[in-house]
Coordinates of C-alpha atoms in Angstrom, one line a residue:
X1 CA -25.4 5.4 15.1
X2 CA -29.2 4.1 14.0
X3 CA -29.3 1.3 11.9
X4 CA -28.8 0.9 8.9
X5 CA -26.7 3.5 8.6
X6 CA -23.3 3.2 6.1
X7 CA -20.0 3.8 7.3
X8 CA -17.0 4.6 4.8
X9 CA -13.6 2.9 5.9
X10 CA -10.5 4.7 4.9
X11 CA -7.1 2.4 5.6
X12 CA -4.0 3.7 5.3
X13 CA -0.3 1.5 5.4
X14 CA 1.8 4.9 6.2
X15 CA 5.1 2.5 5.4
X16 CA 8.7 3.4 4.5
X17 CA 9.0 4.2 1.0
X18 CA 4.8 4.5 -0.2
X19 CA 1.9 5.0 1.7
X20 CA -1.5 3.1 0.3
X21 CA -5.4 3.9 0.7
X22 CA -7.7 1.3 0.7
X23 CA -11.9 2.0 0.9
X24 CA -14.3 -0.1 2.2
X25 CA -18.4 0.5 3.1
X26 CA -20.0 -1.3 5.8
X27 CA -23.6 -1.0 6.5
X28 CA -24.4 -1.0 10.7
X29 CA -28.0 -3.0 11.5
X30 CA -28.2 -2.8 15.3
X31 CA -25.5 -4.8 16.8
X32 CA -24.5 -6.5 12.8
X33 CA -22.3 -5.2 10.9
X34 CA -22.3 -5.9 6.9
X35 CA -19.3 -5.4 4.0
X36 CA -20.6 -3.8 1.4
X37 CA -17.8 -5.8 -1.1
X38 CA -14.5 -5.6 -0.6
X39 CA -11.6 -3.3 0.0
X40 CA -10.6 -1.6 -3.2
X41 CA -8.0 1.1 -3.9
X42 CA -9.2 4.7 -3.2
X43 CA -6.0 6.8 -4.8
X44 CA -5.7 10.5 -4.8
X45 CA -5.0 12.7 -7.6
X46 CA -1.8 12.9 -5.7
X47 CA -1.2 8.6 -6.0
X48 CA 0.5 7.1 -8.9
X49 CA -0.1 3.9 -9.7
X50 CA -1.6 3.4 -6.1
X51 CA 0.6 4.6 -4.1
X52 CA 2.3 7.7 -3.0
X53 CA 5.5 8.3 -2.5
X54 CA 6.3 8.8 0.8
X55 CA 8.2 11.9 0.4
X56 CA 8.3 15.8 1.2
X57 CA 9.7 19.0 0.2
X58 CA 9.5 22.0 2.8
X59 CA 9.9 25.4 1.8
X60 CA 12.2 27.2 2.2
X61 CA 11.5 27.9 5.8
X62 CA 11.4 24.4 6.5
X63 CA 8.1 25.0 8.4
X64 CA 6.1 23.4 6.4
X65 CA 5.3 21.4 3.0
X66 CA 5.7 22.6 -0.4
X67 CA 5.2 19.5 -2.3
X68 CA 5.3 15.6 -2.2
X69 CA 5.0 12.3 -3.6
X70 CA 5.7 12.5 -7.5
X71 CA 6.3 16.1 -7.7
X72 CA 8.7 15.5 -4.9
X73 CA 10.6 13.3 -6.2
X74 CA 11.1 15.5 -9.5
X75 CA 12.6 17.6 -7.4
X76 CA 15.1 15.0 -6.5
X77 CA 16.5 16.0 -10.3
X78 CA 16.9 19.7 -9.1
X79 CA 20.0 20.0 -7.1
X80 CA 19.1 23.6 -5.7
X81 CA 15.8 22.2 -4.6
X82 CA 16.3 18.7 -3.3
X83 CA 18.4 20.1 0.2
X84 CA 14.7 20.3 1.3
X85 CA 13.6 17.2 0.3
X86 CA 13.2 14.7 3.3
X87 CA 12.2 11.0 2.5
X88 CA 12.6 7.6 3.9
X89 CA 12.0 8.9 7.5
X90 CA 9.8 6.3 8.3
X91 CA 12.3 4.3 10.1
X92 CA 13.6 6.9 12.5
X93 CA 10.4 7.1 14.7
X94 CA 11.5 5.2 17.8
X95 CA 15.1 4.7 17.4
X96 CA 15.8 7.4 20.0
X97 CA 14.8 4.6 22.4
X98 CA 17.5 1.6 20.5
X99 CA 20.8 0.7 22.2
X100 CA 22.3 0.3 18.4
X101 CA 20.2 1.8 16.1
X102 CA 21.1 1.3 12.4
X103 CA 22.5 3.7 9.9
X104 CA 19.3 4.8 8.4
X105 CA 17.3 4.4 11.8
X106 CA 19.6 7.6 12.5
X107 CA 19.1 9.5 9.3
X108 CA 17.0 12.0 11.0
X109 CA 15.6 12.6 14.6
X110 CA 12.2 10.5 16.4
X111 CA 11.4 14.4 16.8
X112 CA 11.9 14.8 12.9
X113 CA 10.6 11.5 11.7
X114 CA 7.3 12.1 13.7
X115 CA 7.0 15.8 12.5
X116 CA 7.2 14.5 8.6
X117 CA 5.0 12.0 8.9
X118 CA 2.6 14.3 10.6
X119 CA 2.9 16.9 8.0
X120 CA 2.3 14.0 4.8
X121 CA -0.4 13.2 6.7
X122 CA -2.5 16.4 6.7
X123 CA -2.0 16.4 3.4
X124 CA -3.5 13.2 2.6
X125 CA -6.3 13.4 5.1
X126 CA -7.1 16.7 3.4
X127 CA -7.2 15.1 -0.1
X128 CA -9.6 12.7 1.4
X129 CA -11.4 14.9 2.6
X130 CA -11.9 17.1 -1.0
X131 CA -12.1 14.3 -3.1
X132 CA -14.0 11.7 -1.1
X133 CA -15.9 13.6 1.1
X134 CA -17.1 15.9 -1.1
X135 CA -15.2 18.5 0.6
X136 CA -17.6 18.2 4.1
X137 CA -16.4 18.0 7.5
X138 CA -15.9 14.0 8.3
X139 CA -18.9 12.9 10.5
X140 CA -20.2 9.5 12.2
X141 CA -20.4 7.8 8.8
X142 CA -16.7 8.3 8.4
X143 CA -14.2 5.5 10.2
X144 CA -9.9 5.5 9.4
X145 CA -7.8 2.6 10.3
X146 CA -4.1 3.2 10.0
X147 CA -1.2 0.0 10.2
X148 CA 1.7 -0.1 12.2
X149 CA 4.5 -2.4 12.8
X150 CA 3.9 -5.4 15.0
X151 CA 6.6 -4.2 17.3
X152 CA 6.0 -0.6 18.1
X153 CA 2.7 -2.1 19.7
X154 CA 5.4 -4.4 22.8
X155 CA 9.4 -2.6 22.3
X156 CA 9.4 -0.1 24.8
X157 CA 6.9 -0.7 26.6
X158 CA 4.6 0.6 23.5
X159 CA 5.7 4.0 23.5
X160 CA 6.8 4.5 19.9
X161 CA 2.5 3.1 19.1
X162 CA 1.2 5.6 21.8
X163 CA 3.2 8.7 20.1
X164 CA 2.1 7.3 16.4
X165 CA -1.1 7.4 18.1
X166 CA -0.9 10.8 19.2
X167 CA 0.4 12.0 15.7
X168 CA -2.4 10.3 13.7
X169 CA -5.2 12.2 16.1
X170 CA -3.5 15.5 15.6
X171 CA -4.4 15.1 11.8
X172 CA -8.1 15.0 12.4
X173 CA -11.1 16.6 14.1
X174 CA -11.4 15.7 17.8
X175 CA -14.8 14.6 17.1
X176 CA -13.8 12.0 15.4
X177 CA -10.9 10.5 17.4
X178 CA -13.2 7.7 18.8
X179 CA -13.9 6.6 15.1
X180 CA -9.5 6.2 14.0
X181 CA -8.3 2.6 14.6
X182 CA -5.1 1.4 14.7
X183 CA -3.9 -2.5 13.6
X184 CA -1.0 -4.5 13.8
X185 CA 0.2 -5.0 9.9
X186 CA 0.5 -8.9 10.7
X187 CA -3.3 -8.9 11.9
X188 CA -4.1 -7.1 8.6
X189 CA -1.9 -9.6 6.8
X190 CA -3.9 -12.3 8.3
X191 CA -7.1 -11.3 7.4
X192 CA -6.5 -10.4 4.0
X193 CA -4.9 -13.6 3.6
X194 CA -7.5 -15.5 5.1
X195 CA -10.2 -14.0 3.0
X196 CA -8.5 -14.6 0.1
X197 CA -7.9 -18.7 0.8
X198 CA -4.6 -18.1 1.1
X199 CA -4.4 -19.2 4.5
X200 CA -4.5 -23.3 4.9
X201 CA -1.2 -24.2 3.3
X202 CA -0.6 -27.0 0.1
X203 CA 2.1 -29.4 2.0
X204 CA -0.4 -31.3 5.0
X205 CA -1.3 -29.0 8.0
X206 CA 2.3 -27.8 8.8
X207 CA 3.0 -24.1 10.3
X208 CA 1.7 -21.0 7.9
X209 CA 4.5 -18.6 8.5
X210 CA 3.8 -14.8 7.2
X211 CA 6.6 -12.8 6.0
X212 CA 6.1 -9.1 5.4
X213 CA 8.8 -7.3 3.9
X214 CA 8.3 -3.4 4.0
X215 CA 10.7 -0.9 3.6
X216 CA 12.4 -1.0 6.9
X217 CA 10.7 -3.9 8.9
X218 CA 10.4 -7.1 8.6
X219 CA 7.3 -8.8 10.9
X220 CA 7.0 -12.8 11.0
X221 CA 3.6 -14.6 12.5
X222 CA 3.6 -18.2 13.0
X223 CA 0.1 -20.1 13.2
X224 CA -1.3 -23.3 12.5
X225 CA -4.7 -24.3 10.8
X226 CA -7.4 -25.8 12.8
X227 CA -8.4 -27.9 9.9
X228 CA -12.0 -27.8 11.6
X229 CA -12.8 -24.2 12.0
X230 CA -10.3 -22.6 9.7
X231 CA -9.1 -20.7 11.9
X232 CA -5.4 -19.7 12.6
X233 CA -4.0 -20.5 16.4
X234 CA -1.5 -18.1 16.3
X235 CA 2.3 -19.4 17.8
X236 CA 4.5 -16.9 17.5
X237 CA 5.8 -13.3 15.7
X238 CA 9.3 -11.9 15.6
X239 CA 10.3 -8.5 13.7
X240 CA 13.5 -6.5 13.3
X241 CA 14.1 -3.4 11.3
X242 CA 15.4 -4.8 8.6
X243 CA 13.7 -3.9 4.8
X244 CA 13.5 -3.6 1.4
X245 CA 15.2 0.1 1.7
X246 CA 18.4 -1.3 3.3
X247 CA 19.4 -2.9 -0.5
X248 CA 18.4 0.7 -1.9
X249 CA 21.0 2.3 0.0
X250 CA 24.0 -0.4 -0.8
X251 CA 23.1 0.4 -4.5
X252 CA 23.0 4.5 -3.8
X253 CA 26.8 3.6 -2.6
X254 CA 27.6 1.3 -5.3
X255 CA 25.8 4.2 -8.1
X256 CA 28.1 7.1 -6.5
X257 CA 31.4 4.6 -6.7
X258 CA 30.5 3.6 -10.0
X259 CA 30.1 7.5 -11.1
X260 CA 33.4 8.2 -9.4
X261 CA 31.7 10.9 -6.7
X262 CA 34.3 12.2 -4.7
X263 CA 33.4 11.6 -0.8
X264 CA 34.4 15.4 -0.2
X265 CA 31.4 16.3 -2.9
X266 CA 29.4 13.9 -1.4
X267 CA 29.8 15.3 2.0
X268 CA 29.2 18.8 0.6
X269 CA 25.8 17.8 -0.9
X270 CA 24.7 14.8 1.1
X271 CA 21.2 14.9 -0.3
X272 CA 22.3 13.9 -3.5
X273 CA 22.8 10.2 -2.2
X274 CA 18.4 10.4 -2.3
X275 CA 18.2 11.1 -5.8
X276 CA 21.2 8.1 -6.2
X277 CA 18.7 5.6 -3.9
X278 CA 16.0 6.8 -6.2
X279 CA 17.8 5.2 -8.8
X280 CA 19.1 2.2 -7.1
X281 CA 15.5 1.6 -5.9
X282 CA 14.4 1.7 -9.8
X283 CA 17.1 -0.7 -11.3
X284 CA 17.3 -3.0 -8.4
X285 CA 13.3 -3.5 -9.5
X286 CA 13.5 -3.8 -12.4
X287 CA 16.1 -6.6 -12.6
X288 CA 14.0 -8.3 -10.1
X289 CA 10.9 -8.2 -12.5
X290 CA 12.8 -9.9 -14.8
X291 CA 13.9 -12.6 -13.0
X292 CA 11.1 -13.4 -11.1
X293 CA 9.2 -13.2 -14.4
X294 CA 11.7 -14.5 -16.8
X295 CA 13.6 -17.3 -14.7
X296 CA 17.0 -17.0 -12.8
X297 CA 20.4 -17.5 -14.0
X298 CA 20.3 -16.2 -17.9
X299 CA 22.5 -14.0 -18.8
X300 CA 20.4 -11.4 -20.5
X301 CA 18.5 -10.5 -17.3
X302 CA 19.8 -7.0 -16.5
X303 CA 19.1 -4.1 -16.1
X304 CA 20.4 -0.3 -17.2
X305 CA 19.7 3.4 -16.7
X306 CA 21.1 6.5 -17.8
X307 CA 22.1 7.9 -14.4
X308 CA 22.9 11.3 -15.1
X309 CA 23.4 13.3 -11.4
X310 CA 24.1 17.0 -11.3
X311 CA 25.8 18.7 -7.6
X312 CA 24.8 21.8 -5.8
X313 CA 28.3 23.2 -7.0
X314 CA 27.1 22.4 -11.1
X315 CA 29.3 19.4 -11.2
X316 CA 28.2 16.9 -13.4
X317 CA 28.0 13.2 -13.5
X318 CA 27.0 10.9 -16.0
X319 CA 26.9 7.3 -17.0
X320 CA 25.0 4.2 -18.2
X321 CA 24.9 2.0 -15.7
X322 CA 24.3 -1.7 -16.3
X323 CA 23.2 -4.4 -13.5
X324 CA 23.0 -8.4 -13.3
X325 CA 22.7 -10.8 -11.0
X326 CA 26.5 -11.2 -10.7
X327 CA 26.5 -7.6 -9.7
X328 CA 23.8 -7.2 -7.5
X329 CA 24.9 -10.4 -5.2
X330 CA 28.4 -8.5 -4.9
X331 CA 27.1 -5.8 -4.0
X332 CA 24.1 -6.6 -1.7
X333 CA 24.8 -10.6 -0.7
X334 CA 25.9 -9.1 2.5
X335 CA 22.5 -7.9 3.1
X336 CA 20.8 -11.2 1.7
X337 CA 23.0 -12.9 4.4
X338 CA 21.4 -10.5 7.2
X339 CA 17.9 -11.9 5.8
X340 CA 18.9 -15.5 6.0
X341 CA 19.9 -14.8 9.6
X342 CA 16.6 -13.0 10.1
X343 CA 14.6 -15.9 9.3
X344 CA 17.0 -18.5 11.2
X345 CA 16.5 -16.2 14.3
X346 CA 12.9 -15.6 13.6
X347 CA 12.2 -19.4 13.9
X348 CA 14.2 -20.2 16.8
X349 CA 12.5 -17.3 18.9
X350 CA 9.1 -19.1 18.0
X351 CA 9.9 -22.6 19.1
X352 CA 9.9 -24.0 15.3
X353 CA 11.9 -26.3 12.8
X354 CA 12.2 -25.9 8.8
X355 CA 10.1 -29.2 9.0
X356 CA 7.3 -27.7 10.9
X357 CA 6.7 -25.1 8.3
X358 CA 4.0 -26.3 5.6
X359 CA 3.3 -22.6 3.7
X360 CA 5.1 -20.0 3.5
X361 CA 2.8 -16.5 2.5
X362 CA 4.7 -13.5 1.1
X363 CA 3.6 -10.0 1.9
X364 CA 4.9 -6.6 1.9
X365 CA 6.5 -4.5 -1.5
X366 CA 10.2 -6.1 -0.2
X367 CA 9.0 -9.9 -0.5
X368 CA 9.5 -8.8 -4.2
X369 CA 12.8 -8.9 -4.3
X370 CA 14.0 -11.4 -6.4
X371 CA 17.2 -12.5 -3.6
X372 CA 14.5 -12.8 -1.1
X373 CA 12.3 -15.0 -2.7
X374 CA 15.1 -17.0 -4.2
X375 CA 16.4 -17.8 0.2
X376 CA 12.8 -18.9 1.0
X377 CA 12.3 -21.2 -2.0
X378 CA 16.0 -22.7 -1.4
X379 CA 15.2 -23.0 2.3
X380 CA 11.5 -24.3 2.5
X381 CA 11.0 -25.6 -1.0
X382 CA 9.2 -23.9 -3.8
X383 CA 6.0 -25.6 -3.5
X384 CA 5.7 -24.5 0.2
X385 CA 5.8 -20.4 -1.1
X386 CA 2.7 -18.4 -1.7
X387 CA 3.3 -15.0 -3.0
X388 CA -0.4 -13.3 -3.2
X389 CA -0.9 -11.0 -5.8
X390 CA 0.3 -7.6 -5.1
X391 CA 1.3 -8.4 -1.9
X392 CA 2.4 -4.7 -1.3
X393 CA -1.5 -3.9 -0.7
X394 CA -2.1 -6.9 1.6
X395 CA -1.7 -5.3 4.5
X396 CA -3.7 -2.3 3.6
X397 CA -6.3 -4.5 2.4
X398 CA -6.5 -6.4 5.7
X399 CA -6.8 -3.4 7.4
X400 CA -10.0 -2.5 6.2
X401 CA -11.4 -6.0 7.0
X402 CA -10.2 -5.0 10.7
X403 CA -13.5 -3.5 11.2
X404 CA -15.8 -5.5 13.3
X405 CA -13.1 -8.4 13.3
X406 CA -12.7 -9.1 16.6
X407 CA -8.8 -10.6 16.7
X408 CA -7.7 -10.0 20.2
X409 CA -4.5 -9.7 21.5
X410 CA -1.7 -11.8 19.5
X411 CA -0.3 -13.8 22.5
X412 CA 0.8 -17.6 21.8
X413 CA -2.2 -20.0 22.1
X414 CA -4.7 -17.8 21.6
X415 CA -6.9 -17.9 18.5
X416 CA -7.3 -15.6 15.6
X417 CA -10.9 -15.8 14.9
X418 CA -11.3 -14.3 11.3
X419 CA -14.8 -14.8 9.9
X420 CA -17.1 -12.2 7.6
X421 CA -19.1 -9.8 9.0
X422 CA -22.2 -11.2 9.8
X423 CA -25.3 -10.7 7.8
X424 CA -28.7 -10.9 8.2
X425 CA -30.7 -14.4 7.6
X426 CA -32.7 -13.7 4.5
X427 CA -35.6 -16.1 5.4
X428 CA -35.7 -14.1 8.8
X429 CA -36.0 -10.3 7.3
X430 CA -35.9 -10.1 3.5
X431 CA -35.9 -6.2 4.1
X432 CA -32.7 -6.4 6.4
X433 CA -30.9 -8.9 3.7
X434 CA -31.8 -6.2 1.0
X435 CA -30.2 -3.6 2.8
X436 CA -27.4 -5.1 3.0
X437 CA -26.9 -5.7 -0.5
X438 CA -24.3 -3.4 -1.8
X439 CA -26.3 -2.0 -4.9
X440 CA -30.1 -2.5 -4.2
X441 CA -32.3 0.1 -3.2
X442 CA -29.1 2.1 -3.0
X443 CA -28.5 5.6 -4.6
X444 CA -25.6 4.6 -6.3
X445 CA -23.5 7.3 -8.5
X446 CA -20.1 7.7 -10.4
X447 CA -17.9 10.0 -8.8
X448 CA -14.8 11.7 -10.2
X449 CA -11.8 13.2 -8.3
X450 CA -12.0 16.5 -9.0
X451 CA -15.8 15.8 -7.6
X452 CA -18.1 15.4 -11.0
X453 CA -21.0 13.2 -9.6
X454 CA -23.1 11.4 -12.2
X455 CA -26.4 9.2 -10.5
X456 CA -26.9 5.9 -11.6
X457 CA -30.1 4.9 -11.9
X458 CA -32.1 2.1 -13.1
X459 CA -31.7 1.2 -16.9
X460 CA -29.0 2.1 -19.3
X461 CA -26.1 4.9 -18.4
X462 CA -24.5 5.5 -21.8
X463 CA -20.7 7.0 -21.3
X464 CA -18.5 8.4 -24.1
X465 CA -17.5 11.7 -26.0
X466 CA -20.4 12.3 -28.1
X467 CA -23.1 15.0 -26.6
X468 CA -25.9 12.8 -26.0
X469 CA -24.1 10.7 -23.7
X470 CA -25.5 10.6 -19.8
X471 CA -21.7 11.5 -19.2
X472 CA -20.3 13.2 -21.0
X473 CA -16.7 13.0 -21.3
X474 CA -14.6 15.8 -23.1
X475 CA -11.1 13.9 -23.9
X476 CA -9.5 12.4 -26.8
X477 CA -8.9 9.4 -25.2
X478 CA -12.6 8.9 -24.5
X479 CA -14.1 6.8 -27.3
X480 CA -17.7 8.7 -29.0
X481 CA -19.7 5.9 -27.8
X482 CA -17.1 4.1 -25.1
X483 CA -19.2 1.8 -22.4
X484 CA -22.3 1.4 -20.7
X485 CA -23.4 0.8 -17.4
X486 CA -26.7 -1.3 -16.9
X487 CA -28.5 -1.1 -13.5
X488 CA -31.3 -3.4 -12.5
X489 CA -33.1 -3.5 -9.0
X490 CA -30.2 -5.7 -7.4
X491 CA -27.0 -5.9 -9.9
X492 CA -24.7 -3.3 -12.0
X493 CA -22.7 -4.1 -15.0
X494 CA -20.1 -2.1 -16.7
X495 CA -19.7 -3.1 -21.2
X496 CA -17.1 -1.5 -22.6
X497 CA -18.4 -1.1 -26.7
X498 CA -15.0 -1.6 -28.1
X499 CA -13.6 1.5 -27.2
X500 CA -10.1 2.6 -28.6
X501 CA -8.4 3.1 -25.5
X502 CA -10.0 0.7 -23.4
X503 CA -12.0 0.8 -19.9
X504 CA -10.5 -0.4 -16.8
X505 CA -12.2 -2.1 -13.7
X506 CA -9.2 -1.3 -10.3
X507 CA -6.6 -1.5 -13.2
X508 CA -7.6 -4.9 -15.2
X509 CA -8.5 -4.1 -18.7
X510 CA -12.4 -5.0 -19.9
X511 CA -12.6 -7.1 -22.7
X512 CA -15.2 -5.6 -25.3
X513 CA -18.6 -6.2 -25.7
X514 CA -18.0 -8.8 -22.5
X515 CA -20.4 -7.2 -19.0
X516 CA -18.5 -7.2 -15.6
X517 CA -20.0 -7.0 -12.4
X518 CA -19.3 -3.2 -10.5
X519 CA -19.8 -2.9 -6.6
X520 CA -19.5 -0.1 -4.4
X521 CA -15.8 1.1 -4.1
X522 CA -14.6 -0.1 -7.5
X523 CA -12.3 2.4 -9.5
X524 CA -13.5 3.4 -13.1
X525 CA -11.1 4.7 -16.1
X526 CA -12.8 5.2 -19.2
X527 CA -9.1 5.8 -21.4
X528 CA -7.8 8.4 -19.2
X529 CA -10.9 9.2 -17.3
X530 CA -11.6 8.0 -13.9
X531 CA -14.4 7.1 -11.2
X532 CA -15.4 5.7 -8.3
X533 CA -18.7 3.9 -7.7
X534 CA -20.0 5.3 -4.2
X535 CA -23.2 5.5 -2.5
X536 CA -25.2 8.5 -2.8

């Protein structure tokens, strides 16, 4: 490419129960490569709350998709309709090749697994495509980088990676294949912990030991500081399939007991047990919200739902269902016992002690659970736990740092050399540095996702209801005069005027009157409007 030019990064975490899309621009001078701010959240229209569900309905024919994500799981509710629902299928790519594969590594077929994914996955890189790309055929400015477990990159001799592989380049243009990376979700742990400072540890320079919890793996990395260079000498990983969804399916079996499901109905309509883990993945977070958030051990932390679950042959069933603590321990302490093991195991493969471990960094939407976090802090001490914030996206996040990175192979000794991409020296070429800069000289523009593009230029943009406004926004949630967006020749600021609905910067609510800092990438919701700030 010639220099200067800017690429657009789109990472993907394709993991067991949500995939996530992270965005990130880089600008390429010559041999240099510059991040143009970092990673943010790209949703679709098709996301909620930033991630989509990964889940699919075929028609009828079962030859190809009807619908997925949310409007999938409606469909869940719609016992005519949910016999063609397919979700969870994640963990059945590769098991072909297990001695002893697990109950729900068997749920459907490597041949099955691999043709969902692939069909979830046009859909999404279609949506990127229309809302992103402004519906144009992806080019040279246009890079995807797509995480995978740790251990589909050694089991097997790599063969469950080089068929993902071959999946992932079926979705796109052959053009393009040369510009689709692929990174182990422990390296994108890494450097989205690193970049962070959450690599380095509070308890002396013990082991950093990384614990992603998806939602049907589990991937440890051992390293150890080099207090000089900051940078991680990496000692060890271990990984089993073993995740968040295995405590989902315990409470589907515990929800169909406790609504008295006979196992002949069940066995006539076995995809009602989904829309059951549906619910037992929805009560089993909450109560975990609570008490991570309210303190362990009280006895008003529960929670309840209405679970209300109708058969193929119109049977009903119906009751309020109420979970504690108590409960959930009977029910899954079986599995928290596996996790224990897990982590015993997982330091005795590497070579290490309890002693040897000085931090202990959460990651992965299953570190959330409250039975998980509860072992660790029992087992290495409370002050020795880091959980980031939202460590579900961590991984996702890392992987759009992966660009440029140069990490190597992960075998013990060597070192994980994680450093920002380098920039040019101002005092060396002012014109270079400026480039660089993520809003300078750039033609920067709001963007919506149904593809409404507004340019931002130097001075005032002026955003609300009322006619005169640059944009214009026809909603009742949009205030009449509802923010601004200042531009000067090297900064943009967002001010919300005291709207009545708010506007949000990536989710976090502005305070009024109170200017915030925008770079390229960020997500924009004026009440219930939203944008993305991308280069023109």
């Amino acid at each position: 490419m010639a220099n200067g030019k800017q690429v657009t990064l789109f990472a993907l975490d394709c993991g067991a129960t949500n995939w996530r899309l992270y965005r990130v621009g880089y600008r390429l001078n010559g041999n240099m490569i510059c991040i143009l701010g970092d990673p943010q959240p790209s949703p679709l229209t098709s996301f909620s709350e930033r991630k989509l569900p990964a889940i699919i309905t075929l028609n009828p024919e079962g030859s190809a998709i009807e619908s997925f994500g949310e409007v999938s799981l409606g469909q869940l509710e719609d016992e005519n309709a949910r016999e063609r629902v397919r979700e969870y299928f994640k963990p059945c790519i590769g098991a072909h090749l297990e001695a002893n594969p697990l109950p729900h590594q068997k749920r459907y077929t490597h041949a099955q697994a691999l043709e969902f994914t692939r069909m979830l996955l046009e859909a999404v890189v279609d949506q990127i495509r229309s809302e992103k790309w402004r519906a144009s055929a992806f080019d040279e400015r246009a890079r995807f980088a797509f995480a995978y477990p740790v251990h589909w990159g050694y089991d097997h001799g790599g063969v469950i990676l080089e068929e993902f592989k071959a999946l992932v380049w079926q979705c796109f243009p052959e053009n393009i294949h040369t510009q689709i990376d692929f990174v182990p979700e422990p390296e994108g742990a890494i450097l989205s912990l690193k970049r962070q400072g959450l690599l380095g540890g509070t308890s002396g320079n013990g082991v950093t030991l990384i614990t992603d919890v998806g939602g049907s793996t589990t991937d440890i990395v051992a390293g150890q500081i080099d207090p000089r260079t900051g940078e991680l000498l990496y000692l060890g990983h271990y990984g089993e399939p073993f995740g968040g969804g295995l405590y989902d399916a315990e409470m589907a079996k515990y929800l169909a007991d406790a609504l008295r499901v006979p196992a002949s109905a069940l066995a006539d309509d076995p995809s009602a047990l989904m829309t059951l883990r549906i619910y037992a993945q929805r009560l089993k977070e909450s109560l975990s919200r609570q008490l991570l958030h309210g303190g362990a051990g009280r006895p008003d932390h529960t929670a309840q739902r209405m679970i209300t679950l109708v058969m193929r042959d119109g049977q009903v069933y119906r009751r309020l269902v109420v979970l504690d603590q108590s409960l959930f321990d009977q029910i899954a302490g079986h599995l928290d016992q596996a996790f224990e093991g897990l982590i015993a195991k997982a330091i005795k493969a590497i070579g290490l002690t309890d002693k040897d471990i000085g931090q202990v960094a959460l990651v992965g939407g299953g570190v959330q659970l409250f039975s998980i976090i509860r072992h660790l802090r029992e087992r290495f001490g409370n002050e020795k736990i880091v959980l980031a914030d939202n460590p579900d996206e961590i991984v996702v996040r890392g992987v759009g740092l992966a660009y440029g990175a140069s990490m190597g192979t992960l075998e013990p000794g060597a070192s994980l050399v994680i450093e920002p991409p380098p920039v040019a020296d101002p005092a060396q070429d002012a014109d270079l540095h400026r480039e660089a800069d993520p809003v300078s000289e750039a033609g920067l523009q709001l963007v919506s996702p149904d593809g409404r593009v507004y340019p931002l230029n130097i001075g005032v943009t002026k955003v609300g209801r009322a006619r005169e406004s640059h944009v214009w926004l026809e909603s009742d949630k949009v205030s009449r005069d509802h923010a601004e967006l200042h531009r000067t020749d090297d900064a943009l600021e967002i001010i919300d005027l005291g709207s009545t609905n708010g506007t949000f910067i990536n989710n976090e609510q502005l305070q009024a009157n109170q200017p915030r800092a925008l770079g390229v990438g960020d997500e924009i919701r004026f009440g219930d409007q939203s944008f993305f700030i991308e280069l023109g």
